[in-house]
Coordinates of C-alpha atoms in Angstrom, one line a residue:
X139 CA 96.2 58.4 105.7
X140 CA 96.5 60.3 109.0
X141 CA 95.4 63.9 109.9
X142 CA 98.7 65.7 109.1
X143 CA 97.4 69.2 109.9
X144 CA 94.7 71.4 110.3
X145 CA 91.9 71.2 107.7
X146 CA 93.5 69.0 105.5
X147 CA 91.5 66.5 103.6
X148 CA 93.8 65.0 101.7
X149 CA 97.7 64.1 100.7
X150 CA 99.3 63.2 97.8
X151 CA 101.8 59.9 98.1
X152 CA 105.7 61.1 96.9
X153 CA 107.9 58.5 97.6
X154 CA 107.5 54.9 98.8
X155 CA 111.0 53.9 100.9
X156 CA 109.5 50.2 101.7
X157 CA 107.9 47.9 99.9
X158 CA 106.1 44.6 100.5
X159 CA 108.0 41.8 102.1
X160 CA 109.9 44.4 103.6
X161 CA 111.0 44.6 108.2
X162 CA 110.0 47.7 109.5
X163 CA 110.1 49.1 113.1
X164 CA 108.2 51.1 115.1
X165 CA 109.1 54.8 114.0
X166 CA 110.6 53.7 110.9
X167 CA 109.4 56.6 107.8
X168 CA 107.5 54.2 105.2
X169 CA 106.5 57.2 103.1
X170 CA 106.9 60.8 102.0
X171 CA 103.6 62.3 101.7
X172 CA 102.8 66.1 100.3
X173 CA 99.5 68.1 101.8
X174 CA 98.8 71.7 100.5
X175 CA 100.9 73.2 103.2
X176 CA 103.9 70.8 103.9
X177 CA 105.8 67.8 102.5
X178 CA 106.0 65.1 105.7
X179 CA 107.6 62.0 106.4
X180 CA 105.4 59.0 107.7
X181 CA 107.2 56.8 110.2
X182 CA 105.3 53.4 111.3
X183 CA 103.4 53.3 114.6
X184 CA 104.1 49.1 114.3
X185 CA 106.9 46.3 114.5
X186 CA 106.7 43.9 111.7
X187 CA 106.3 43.2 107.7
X188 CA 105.0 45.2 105.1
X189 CA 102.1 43.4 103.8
X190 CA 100.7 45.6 101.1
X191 CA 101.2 49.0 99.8
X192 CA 97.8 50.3 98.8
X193 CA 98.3 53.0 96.5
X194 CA 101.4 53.8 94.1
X195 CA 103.5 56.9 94.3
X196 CA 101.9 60.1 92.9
X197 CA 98.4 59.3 93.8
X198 CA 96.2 61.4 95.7
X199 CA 94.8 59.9 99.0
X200 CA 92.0 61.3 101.5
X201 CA 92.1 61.3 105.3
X202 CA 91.4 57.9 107.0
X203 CA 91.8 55.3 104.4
X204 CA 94.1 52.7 104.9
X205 CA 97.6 53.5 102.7
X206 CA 99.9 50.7 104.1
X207 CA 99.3 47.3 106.2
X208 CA 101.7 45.5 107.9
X209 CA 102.1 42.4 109.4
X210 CA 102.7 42.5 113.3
X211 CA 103.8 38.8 113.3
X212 CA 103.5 34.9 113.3
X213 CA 100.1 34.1 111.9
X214 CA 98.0 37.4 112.2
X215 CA 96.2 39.3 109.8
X216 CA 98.1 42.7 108.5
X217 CA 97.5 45.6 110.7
X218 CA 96.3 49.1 108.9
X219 CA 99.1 51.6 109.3
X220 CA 96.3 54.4 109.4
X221 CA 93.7 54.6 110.8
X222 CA 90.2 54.2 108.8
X223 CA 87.1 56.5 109.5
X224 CA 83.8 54.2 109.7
X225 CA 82.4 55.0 106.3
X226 CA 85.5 53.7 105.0
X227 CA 85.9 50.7 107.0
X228 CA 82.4 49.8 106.4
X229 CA 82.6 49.8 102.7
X230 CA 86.5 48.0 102.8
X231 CA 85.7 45.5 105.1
X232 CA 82.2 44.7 105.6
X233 CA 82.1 41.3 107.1
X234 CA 85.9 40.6 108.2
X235 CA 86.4 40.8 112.3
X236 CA 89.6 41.9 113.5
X237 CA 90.9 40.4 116.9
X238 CA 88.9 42.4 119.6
X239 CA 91.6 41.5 122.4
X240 CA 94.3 43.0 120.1
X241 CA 93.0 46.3 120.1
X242 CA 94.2 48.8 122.5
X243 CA 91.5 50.5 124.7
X244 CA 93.4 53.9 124.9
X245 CA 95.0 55.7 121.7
X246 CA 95.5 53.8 118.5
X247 CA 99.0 53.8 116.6
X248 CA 99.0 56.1 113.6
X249 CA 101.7 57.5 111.4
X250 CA 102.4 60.5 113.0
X251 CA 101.8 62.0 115.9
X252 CA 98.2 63.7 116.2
X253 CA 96.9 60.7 117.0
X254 CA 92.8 59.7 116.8
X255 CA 90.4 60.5 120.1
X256 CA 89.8 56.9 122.5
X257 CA 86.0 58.5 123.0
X258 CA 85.5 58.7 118.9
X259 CA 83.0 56.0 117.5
X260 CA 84.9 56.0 114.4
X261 CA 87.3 53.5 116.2
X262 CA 85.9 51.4 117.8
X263 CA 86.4 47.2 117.1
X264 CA 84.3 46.1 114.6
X265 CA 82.1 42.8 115.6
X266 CA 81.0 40.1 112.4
X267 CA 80.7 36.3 112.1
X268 CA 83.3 34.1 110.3
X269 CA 87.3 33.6 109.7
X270 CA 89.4 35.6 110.3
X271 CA 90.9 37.7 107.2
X272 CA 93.4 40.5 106.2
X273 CA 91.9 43.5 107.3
X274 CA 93.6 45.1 104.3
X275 CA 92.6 42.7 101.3
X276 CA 89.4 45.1 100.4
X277 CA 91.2 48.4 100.2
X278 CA 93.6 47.0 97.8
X279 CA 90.8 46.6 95.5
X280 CA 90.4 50.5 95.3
X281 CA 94.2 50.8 94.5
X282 CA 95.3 47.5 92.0
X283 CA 98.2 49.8 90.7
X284 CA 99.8 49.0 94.3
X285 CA 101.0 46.2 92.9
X286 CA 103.8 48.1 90.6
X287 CA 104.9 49.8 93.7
X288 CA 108.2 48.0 94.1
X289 CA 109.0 49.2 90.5
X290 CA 109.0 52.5 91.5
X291 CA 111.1 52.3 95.0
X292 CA 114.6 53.0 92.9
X293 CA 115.9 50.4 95.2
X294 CA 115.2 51.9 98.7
X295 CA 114.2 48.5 100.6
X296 CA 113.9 50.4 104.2
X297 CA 115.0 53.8 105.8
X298 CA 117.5 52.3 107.2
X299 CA 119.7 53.0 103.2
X300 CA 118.1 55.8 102.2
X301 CA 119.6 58.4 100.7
X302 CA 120.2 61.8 102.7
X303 CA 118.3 64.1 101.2
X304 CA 115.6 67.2 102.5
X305 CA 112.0 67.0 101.0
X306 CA 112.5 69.7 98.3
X307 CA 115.4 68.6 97.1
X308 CA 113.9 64.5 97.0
X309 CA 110.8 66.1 95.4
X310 CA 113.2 67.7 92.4
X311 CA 114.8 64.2 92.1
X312 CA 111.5 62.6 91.8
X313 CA 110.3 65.4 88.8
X314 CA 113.8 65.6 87.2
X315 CA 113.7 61.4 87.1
X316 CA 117.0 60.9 89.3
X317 CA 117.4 57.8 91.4
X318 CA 118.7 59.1 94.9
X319 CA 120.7 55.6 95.3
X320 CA 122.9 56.5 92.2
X321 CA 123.6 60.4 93.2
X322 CA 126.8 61.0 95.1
X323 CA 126.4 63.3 97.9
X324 CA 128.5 66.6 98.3
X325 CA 126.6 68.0 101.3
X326 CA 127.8 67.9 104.9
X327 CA 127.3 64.1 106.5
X328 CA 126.4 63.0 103.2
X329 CA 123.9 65.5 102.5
X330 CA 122.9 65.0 99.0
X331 CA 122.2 68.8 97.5
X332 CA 120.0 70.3 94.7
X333 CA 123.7 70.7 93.2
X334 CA 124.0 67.0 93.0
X335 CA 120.4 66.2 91.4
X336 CA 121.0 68.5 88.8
X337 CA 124.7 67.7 87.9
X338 CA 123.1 63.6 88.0
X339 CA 120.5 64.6 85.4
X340 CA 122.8 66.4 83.2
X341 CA 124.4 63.7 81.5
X342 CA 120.9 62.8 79.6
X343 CA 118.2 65.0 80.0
X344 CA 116.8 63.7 76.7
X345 CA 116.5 59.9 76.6
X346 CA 115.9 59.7 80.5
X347 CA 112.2 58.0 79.6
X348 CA 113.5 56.2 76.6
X349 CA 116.6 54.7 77.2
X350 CA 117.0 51.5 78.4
X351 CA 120.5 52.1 80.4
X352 CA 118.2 54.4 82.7
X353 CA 116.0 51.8 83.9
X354 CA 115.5 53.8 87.7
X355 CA 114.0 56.5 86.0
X356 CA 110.4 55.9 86.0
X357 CA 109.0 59.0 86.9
X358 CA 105.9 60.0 84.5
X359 CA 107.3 62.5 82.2
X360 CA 104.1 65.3 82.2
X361 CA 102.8 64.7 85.5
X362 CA 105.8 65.1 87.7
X363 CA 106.8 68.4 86.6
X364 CA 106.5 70.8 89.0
X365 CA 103.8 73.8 88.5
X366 CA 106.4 76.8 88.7
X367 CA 108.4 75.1 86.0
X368 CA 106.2 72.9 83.7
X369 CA 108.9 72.1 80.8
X370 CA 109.3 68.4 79.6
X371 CA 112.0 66.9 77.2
X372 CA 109.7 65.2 75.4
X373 CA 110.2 65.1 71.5
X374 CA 107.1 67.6 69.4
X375 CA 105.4 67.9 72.9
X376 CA 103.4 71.5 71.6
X377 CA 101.3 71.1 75.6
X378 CA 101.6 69.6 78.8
X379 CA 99.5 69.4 81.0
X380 CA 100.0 69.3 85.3
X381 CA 97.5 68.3 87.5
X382 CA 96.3 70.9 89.9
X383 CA 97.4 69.6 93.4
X384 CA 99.6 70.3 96.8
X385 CA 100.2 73.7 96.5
X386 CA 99.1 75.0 93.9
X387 CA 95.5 73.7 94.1
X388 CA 95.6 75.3 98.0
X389 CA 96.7 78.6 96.5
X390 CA 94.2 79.0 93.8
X391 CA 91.3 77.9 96.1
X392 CA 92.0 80.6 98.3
X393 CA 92.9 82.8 95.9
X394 CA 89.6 82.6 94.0
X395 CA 88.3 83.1 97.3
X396 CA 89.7 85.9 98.4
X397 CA 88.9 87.9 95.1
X398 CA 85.6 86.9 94.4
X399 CA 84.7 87.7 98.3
X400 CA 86.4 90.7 99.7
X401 CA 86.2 94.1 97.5
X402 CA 89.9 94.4 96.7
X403 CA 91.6 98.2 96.4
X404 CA 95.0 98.9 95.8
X405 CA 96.5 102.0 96.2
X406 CA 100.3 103.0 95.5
X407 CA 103.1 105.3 97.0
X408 CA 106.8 106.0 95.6
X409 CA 109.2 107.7 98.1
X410 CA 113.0 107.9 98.9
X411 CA 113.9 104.9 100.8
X412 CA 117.5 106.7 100.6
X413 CA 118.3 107.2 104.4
X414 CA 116.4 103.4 105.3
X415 CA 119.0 101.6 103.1
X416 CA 121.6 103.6 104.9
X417 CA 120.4 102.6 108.4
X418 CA 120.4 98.8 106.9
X419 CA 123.9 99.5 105.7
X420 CA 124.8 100.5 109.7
X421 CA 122.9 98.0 111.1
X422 CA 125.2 95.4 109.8
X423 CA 128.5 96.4 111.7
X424 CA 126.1 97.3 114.9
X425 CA 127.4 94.8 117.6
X426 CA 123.8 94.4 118.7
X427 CA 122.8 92.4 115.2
X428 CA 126.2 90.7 115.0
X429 CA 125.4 87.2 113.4
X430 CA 121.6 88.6 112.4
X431 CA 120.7 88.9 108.8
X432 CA 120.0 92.9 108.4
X433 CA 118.0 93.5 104.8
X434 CA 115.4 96.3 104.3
X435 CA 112.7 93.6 104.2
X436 CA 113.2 94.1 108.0
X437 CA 112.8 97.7 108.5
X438 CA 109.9 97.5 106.1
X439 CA 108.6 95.2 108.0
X440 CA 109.6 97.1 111.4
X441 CA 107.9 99.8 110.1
X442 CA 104.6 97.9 109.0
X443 CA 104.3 97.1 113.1
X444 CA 104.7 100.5 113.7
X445 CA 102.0 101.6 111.1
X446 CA 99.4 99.1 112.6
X447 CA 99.9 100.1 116.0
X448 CA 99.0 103.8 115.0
X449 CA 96.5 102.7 113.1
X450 CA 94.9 99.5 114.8
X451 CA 91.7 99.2 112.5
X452 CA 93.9 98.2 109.9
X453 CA 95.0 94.7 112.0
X454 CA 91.2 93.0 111.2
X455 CA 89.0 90.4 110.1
X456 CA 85.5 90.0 108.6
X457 CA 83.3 87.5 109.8
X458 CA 80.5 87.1 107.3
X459 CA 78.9 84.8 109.6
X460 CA 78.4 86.5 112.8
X461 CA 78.5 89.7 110.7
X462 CA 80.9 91.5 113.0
X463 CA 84.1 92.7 112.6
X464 CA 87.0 91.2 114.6
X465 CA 89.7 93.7 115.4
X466 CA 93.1 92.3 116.0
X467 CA 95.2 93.2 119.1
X468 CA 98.2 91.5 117.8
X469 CA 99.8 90.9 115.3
X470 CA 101.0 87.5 113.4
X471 CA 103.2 89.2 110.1
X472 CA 103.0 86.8 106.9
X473 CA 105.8 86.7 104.6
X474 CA 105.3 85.1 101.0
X475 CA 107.6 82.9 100.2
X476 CA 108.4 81.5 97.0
X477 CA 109.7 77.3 97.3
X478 CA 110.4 74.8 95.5
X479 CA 106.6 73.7 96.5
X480 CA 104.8 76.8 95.3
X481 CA 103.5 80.1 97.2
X482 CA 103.2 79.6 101.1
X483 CA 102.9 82.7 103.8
X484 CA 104.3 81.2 107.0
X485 CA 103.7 84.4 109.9
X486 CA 105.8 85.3 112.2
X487 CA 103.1 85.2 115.8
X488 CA 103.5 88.0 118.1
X489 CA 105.5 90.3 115.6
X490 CA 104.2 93.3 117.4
X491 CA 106.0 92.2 120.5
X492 CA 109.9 91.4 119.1
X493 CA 112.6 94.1 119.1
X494 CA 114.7 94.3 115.7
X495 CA 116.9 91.1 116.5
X496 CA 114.7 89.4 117.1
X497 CA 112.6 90.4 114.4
X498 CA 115.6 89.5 112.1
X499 CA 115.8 86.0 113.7
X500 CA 112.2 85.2 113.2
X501 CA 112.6 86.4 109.7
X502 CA 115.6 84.3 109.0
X503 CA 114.3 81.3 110.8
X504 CA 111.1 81.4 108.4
X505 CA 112.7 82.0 105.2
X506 CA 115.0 79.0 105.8
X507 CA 112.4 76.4 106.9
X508 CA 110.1 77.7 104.0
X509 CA 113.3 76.9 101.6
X510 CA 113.7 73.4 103.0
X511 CA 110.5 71.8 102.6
X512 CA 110.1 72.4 106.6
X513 CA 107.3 74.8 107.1
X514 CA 104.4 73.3 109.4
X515 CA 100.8 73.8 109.1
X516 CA 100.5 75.2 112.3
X517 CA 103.0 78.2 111.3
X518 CA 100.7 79.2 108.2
X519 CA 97.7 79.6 110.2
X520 CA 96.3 82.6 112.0
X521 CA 97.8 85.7 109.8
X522 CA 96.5 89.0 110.5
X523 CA 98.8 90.9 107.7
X524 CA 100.9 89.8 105.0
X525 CA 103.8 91.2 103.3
X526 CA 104.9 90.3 99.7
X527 CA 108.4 91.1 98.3
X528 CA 107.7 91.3 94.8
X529 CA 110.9 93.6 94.1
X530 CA 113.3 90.7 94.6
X531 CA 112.0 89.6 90.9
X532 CA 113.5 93.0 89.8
X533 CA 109.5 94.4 89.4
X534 CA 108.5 98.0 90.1
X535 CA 105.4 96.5 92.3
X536 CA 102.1 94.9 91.7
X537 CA 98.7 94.7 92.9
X538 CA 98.6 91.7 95.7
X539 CA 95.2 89.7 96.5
X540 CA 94.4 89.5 100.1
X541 CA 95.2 86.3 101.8
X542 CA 92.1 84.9 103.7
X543 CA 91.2 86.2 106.4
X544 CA 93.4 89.2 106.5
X545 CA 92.1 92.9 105.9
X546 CA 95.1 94.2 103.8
X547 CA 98.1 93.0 102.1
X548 CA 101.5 95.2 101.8
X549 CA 103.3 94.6 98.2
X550 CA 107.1 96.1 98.7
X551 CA 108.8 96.9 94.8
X552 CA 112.3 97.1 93.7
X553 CA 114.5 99.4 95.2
X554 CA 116.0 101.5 92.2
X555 CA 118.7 104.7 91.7
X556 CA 116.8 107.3 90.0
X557 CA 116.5 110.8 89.9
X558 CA 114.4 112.3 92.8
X559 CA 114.1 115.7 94.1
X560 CA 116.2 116.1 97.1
X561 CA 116.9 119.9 98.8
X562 CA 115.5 121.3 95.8
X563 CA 118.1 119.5 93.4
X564 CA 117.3 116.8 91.3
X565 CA 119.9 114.2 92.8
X566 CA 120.3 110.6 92.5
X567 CA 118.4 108.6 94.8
X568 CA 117.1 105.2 95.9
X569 CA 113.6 104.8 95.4
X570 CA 111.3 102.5 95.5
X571 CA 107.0 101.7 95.5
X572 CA 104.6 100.4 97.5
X573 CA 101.1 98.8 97.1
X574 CA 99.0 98.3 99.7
X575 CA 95.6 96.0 98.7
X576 CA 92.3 96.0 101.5
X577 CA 89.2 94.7 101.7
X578 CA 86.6 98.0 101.2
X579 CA 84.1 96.0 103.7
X580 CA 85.9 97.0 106.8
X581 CA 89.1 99.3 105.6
X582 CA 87.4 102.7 104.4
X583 CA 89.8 104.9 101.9
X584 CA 91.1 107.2 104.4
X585 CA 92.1 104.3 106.6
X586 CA 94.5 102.4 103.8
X587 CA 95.4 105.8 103.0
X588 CA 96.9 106.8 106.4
X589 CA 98.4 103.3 107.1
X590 CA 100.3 103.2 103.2
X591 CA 101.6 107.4 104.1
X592 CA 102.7 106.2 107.5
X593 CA 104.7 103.2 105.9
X594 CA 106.0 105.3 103.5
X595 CA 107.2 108.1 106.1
X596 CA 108.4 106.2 108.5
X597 CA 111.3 104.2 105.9
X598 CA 111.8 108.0 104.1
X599 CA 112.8 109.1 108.1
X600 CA 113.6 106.1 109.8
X601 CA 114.2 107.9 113.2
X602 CA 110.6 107.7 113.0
X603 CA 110.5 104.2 114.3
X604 CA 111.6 105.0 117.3
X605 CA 109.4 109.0 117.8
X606 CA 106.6 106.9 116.6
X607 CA 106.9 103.5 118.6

């Protein structure tokens, strides 16, 4: 298993699409694999045959040991497909040489592209005394369920026929029990769509485990289901359980974290938002944001920039260790976004520096890759503030836990018609609530206080983003 991002220790194994006995080529995907941040297809770093697939679909595998091997041809002993730390190797393979001449000298293959370091001892040939056998006979032993692998391929024998599908929507197949080979596409090129999973395991929701004419529908019944949604047709089921992975175990870890390590406060604001939602409604037909999605999530977030660069203190970090506090001269906005995966915060770097179009594209950009599955490690790192849109779910606001490493955390509510005060008449208006949470280590009352107001007064006069800028 290959380092697929930064500070990830482990992946869990979602779909096999080869199985042993099977051609692959260099940069052919073997596997799907799920970390805690992103869902990412494994291509092959060898030419040759599958020799052994060392763990089944749905297990859990940790960083540097061996997941695939593959014959590289004629008469020679499977090669690892990823690359094995020497603690692992040690235990999996203590007294079988591998061909010294066969191993490169600069970078070894691995299954995506970040690579291991030439200078790192971890890899270098291994010297012992006798014949010469599989490298990858001893790590089978910690996996024996490999075996059943091929029984859970739903007839994918290579990449070369597999089904069109993005990650999320080949991660619902795989929890709803629907064998990709069987669905017929509707998408553009073939595309196969959420749609089409879903209309595939209409016909039989019920007997999908049971019934014998549904023999490509393997998936474990309690374990597949998804966190957000853990339902099951089974028959006087009265509890399932789900493990606590991907996501969702990434999520509460820092969550816990957070809570039980920075003194949380939340304080709240309700204004007219009356005149913002008209600029929005202008901004549409402006030919300056022609083709750019215009929503009030981007003025709020305009005027959260605007906020921060008034008051800067806000835009910080506490580091426990060197016991200082690290202000922020830039700014890298988060945006929660709810997927098919669970909560991630992908941030938009540089915020501070984009006009309003380009705002709006970053925004767009992120909320689509976060939909599909897409969203890279690398683009959930290094948040300085974080915005939550809780009032899509129709919720008046809520009281939002810091993300780590972040001194505050901006909760936007529903936007609502309701009677308001306006010119000294009670009038119909659109208003809405804020909550802003921050840590009480480094962000003092008055601070949170003046950052929330300025928030607040700048989408009740909007002209104030541009006197205040």
């Amino acid at each position: 298993m290959p380092d697929v991002g930064e500070g990830l220790t482990e992946a869990e194994i979602l779909k096999w699409y080869v199985q042993p006995g099977d051609t692959v080529t260099d940069g052919q995907v073997v596997c799907e694999v799920e970390t805690a941040k992103a869902a990412v297809e494994l291509p092959s770093p060898f030419d040759g045959t599958v020799h052994e697939l060392c763990f089944p679909e749905g297990t859990t595998v940790d960083v540097g040991q061996v997941i695939i091997s593959v014959n590289v041809g004629g008469d020679a002993p499977p090669a690892p497909a990823a690359p094995v730390t020497e603690s692992v190797a040690a235990q999996a393979v203590p007294a079988e040489p591998v061909a010294e001449e066969d191993e490169p000298q600069g970078r070894q293959p691995v299954l995506v592209g970040y690579g291991v370091a030439a200078s790192s001892t971890k890899r270098r040939p291994r010297k012992g005394s006798g014949d010469t056998a599989p490298a990858a006979a001893a790590p089978v032993q910690q996996a024996p369920a490999a075996v059943s692998v091929p029984e859970q391929l739903n007839g994918h024998a290579s990449a070369a026929g597999r089904p069109l599908a993005k990650p999320p929507v080949r991660k619902l197949a795989k929890d709803l029990g629907v064998d990709l080979t069987t669905v017929v596409p509707t998408g553009p090129d073939g595309i196969i769509t959420r749609e089409d999973v879903h209309a595939a395991a209409a016909p039989a929701p019920a007997p999908a485990v049971e019934a014998p004419a549904a023999a490509p529908v393997q998936a474990p019944a309690p374990a597949a289901v998804p966190a957000a949604a853990p339902t099951t047709e089974t028959s006087g089921a009265r509890e399932t359980r789900v493990p606590i992975k991907g996501v969702r175990k990434a999520t509460a870890a820092a969550m816990v974290g957070s809570a039980f390590t920075a003194p949380h406060v939340t304080e709240f604001v309700t204004f007219d938002i009356t005149r913002t939602m008209k600029l929005v409604e202008e901004l549409k037909t402006d030919k300056d944001m022609a083709g750019l999605r215009v929503n009030p999530l981007l003025l709020i977030a305009k005027a959260v920039l605007v906020a921060v660069r008034r008051n800067p203190e806000i835009n910080a970090a506490w580091d426990e260790a060197a016991q200082e506090i690290v202000l922020k001269h830039y700014v890298n906005l988060g945006i929660a976004a709810a997927t098919p995966r669970g909560l991630i915060v992908p941030n938009i770097k540089d915020a501070h520096a984009q006009t309003l179009p380009e705002l709006s594209k970053s925004l767009s950009e992120l909320v689509a890759t976060a939909r599909e599955g897409k969203t890279t490690p690398a683009a959930m790192q290094g948040g300085t503030f974080t915005i939550t849109n809780v009032g899509v779910f129709g919720v008046d606001t809520g009281t939002p836990i810091l993300n780590p490493g972040e001194s505050a955390i901006l909760a936007v509510g529903a936007i609502k018609l309701q009677p308001w005060v306006h010119k000294g008449k009670v009038k119909p208006r659109q208003v809405t609530t804020l909550a802003l949470s921050f840590d009480h280590r480094l962000v003092d009352g008055e601070l949170g206080s003046k950052f929330l107001a300025d928030i607040a007064a700048i989408l009740e006069q909007p002209k104030r983003l541009i006197t205040w800028a």
